[in-house]
CSV table of C-alpha atoms and ligand atoms in Angstrom, one decimal:
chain,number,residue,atom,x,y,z
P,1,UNK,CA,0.0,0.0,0.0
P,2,UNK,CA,1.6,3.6,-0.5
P,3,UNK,CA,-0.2,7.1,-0.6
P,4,UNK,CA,-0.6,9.1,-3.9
P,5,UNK,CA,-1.7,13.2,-3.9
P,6,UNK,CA,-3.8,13.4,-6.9
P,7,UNK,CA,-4.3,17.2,-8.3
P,8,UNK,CA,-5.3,16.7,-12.2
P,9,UNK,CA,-7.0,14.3,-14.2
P,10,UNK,CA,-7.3,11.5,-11.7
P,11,UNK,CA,-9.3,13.7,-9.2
P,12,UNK,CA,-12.8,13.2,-8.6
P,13,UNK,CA,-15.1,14.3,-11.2
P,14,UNK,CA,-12.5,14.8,-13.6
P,15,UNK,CA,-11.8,12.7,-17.0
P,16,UNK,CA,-8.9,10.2,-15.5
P,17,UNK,CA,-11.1,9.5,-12.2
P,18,UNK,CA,-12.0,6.3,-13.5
P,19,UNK,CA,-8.9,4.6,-12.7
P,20,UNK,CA,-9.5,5.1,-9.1
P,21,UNK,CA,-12.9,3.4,-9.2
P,22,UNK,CA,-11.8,0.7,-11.5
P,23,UNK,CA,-11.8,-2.2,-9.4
P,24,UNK,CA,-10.3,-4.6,-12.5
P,25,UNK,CA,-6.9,-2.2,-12.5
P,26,UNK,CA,-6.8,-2.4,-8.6
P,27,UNK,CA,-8.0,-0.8,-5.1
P,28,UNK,CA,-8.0,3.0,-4.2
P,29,UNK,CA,-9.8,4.1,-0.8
P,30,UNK,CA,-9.9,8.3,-0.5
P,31,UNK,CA,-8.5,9.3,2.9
P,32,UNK,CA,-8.5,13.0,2.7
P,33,UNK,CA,-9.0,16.2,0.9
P,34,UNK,CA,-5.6,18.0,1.0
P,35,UNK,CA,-3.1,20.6,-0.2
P,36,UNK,CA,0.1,20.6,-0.5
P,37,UNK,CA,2.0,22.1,2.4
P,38,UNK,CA,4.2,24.4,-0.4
P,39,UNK,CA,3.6,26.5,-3.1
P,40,UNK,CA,4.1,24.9,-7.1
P,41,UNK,CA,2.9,26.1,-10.2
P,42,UNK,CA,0.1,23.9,-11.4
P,43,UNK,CA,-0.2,24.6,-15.3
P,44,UNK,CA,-2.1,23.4,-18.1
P,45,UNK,CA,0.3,22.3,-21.1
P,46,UNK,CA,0.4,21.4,-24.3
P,47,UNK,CA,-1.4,20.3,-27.0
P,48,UNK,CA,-3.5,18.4,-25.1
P,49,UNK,CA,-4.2,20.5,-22.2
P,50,UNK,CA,-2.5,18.1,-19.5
P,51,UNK,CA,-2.3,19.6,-16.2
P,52,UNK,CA,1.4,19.5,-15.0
P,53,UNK,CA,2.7,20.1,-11.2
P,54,UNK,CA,5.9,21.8,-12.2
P,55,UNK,CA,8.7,20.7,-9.2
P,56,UNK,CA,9.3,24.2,-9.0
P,57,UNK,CA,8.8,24.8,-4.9
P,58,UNK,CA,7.7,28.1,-3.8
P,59,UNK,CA,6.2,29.6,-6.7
P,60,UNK,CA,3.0,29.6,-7.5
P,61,UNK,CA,0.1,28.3,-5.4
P,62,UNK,CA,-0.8,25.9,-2.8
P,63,UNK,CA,-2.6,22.8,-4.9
P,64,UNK,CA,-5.7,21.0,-3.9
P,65,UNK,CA,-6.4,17.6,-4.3
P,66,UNK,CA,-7.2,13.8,-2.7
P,67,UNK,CA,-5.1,12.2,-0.9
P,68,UNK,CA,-6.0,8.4,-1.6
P,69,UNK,CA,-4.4,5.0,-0.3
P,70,UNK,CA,-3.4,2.6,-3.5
P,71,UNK,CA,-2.4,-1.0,-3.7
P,72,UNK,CA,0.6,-1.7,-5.6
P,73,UNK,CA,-1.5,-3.0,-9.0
P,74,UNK,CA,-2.9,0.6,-9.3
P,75,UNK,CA,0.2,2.7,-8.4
P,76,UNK,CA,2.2,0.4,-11.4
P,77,UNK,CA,-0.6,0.9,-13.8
P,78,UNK,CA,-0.8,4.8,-12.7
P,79,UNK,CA,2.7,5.4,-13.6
P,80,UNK,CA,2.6,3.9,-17.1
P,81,UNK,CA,-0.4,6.0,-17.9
P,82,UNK,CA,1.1,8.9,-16.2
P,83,UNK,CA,4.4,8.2,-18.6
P,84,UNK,CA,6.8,7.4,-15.9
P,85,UNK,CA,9.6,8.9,-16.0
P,86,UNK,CA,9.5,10.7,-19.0
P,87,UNK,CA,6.4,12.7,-18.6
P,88,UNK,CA,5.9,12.6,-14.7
P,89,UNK,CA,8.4,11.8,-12.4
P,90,UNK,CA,6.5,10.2,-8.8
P,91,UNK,CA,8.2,12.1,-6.2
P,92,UNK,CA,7.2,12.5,-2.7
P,93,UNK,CA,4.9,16.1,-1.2
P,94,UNK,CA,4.6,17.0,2.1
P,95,UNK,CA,0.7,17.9,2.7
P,96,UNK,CA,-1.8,19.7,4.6
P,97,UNK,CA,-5.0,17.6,5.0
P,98,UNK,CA,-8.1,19.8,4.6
P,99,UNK,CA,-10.7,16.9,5.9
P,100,UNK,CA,-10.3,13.5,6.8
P,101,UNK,CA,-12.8,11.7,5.0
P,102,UNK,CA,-14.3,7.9,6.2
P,103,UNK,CA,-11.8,5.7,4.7
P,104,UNK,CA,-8.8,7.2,7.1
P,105,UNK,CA,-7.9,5.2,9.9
P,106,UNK,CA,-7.3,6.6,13.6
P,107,UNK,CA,-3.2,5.9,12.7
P,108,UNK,CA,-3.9,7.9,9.3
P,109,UNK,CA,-5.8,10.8,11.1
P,110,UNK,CA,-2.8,11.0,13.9
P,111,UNK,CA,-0.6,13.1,11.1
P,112,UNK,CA,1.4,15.9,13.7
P,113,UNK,CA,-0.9,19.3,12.4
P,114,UNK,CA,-2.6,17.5,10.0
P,115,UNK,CA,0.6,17.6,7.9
P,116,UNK,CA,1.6,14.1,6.3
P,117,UNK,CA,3.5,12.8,3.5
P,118,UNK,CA,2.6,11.2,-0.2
P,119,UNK,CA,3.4,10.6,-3.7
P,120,UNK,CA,2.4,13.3,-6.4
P,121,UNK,CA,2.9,13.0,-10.1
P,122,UNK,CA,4.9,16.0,-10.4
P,123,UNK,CA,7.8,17.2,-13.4
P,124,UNK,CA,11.1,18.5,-14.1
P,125,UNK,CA,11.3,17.8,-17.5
P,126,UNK,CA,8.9,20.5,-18.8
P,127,UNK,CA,8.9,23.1,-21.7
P,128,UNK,CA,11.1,26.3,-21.3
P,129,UNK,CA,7.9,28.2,-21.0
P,130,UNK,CA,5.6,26.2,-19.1
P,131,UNK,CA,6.9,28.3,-15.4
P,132,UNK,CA,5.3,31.0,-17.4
P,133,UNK,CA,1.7,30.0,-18.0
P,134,UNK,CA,-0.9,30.7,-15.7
P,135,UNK,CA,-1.1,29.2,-12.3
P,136,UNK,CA,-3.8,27.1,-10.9
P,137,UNK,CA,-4.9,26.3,-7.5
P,138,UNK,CA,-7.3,23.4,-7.6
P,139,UNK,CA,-7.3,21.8,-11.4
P,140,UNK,CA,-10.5,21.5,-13.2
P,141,UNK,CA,-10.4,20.0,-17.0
P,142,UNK,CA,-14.1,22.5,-17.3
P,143,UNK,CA,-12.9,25.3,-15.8
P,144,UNK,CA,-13.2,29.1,-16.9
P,145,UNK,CA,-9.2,28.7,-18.6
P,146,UNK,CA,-11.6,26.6,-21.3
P,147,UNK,CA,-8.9,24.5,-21.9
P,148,UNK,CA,-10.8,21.2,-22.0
P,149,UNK,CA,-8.5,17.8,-21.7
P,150,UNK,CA,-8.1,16.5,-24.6
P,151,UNK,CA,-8.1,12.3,-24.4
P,152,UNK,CA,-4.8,11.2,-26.8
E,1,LIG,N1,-2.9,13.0,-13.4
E,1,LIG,C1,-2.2,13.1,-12.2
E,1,LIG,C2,-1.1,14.0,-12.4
E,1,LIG,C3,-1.7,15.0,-13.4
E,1,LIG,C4,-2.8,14.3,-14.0
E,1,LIG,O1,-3.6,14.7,-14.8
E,1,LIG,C5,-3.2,13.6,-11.1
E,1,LIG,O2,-4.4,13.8,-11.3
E,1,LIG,O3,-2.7,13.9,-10.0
């Protein structure tokens, strides 16, 4: 078992979610809603409007998400569709939980401050100009930027 941040497509409501629900690909329970403990730019890049946590610390905004628990069969399937290491690199985030949600157990919901530690699908090996676009705080494929994720 190991803990993954999600912040783009995977989240709830949004077109990747289905993975997380997908019992055949493997088991995800949602613990919390979080976000993360630092500031990173969260763009929207490329020509399919893929949301990207740039590992850029500091600059632009805390980022939402869900903080979920995933058995080994999901987090290997995650990181070929998430283009490991090449697209994404899985690096670890230190977060803030927001609300502890029904799946988190009384050692989960311990976490000093409600500060706690997971994997995040996050990049170095971005376009020159990506620090540049704008900044997000909570990703939504719909949202007002109206750049709609496009399915490859
Ligand atoms: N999928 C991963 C990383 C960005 C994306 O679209 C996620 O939702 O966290």
């Amino acid at each position: 078992m190991a803990r993954l941040f999600v912040y783009g497509t995977l989240k709830g409501g949004q077109p990747n979610h289905y993975c997380m629900l997908d019992k055949s690909i493997g088991a995800a329970q949602l613990l919390a809603t979080a976000v993360t403990t630092e500031k990173f730019p969260l763009v929207i890049a490329g020509e399919y409007n893929i949301p990207f946590l740039l590992n850029l610390p500091g600059q632009g905004h805390r980022v939402h998400g869900e903080l979920y628990r995933v058995d080994e069969r999901l987090l290997n399937f995650l990181d070929v569709l998430e283009d490991i290491p090449a697209t994404y690199q899985r690096t670890l985030v230190m977060l803030t939980v927001e609300e502890w949600l029904g799946q988190a157990d009384h050692e989960e919901r311990s976490a000093a401050g409600g500060v706690t530690e997971a994997f995040v699908y996050s990049t170095t090996t971005y376009q020159l100009d990506w620090p540049s676009l704008p900044h997000y705080e909570s990703y939504d494929s719909r949202g007002h930027h109206g750049l709609e994720y496009i399915r490859k």
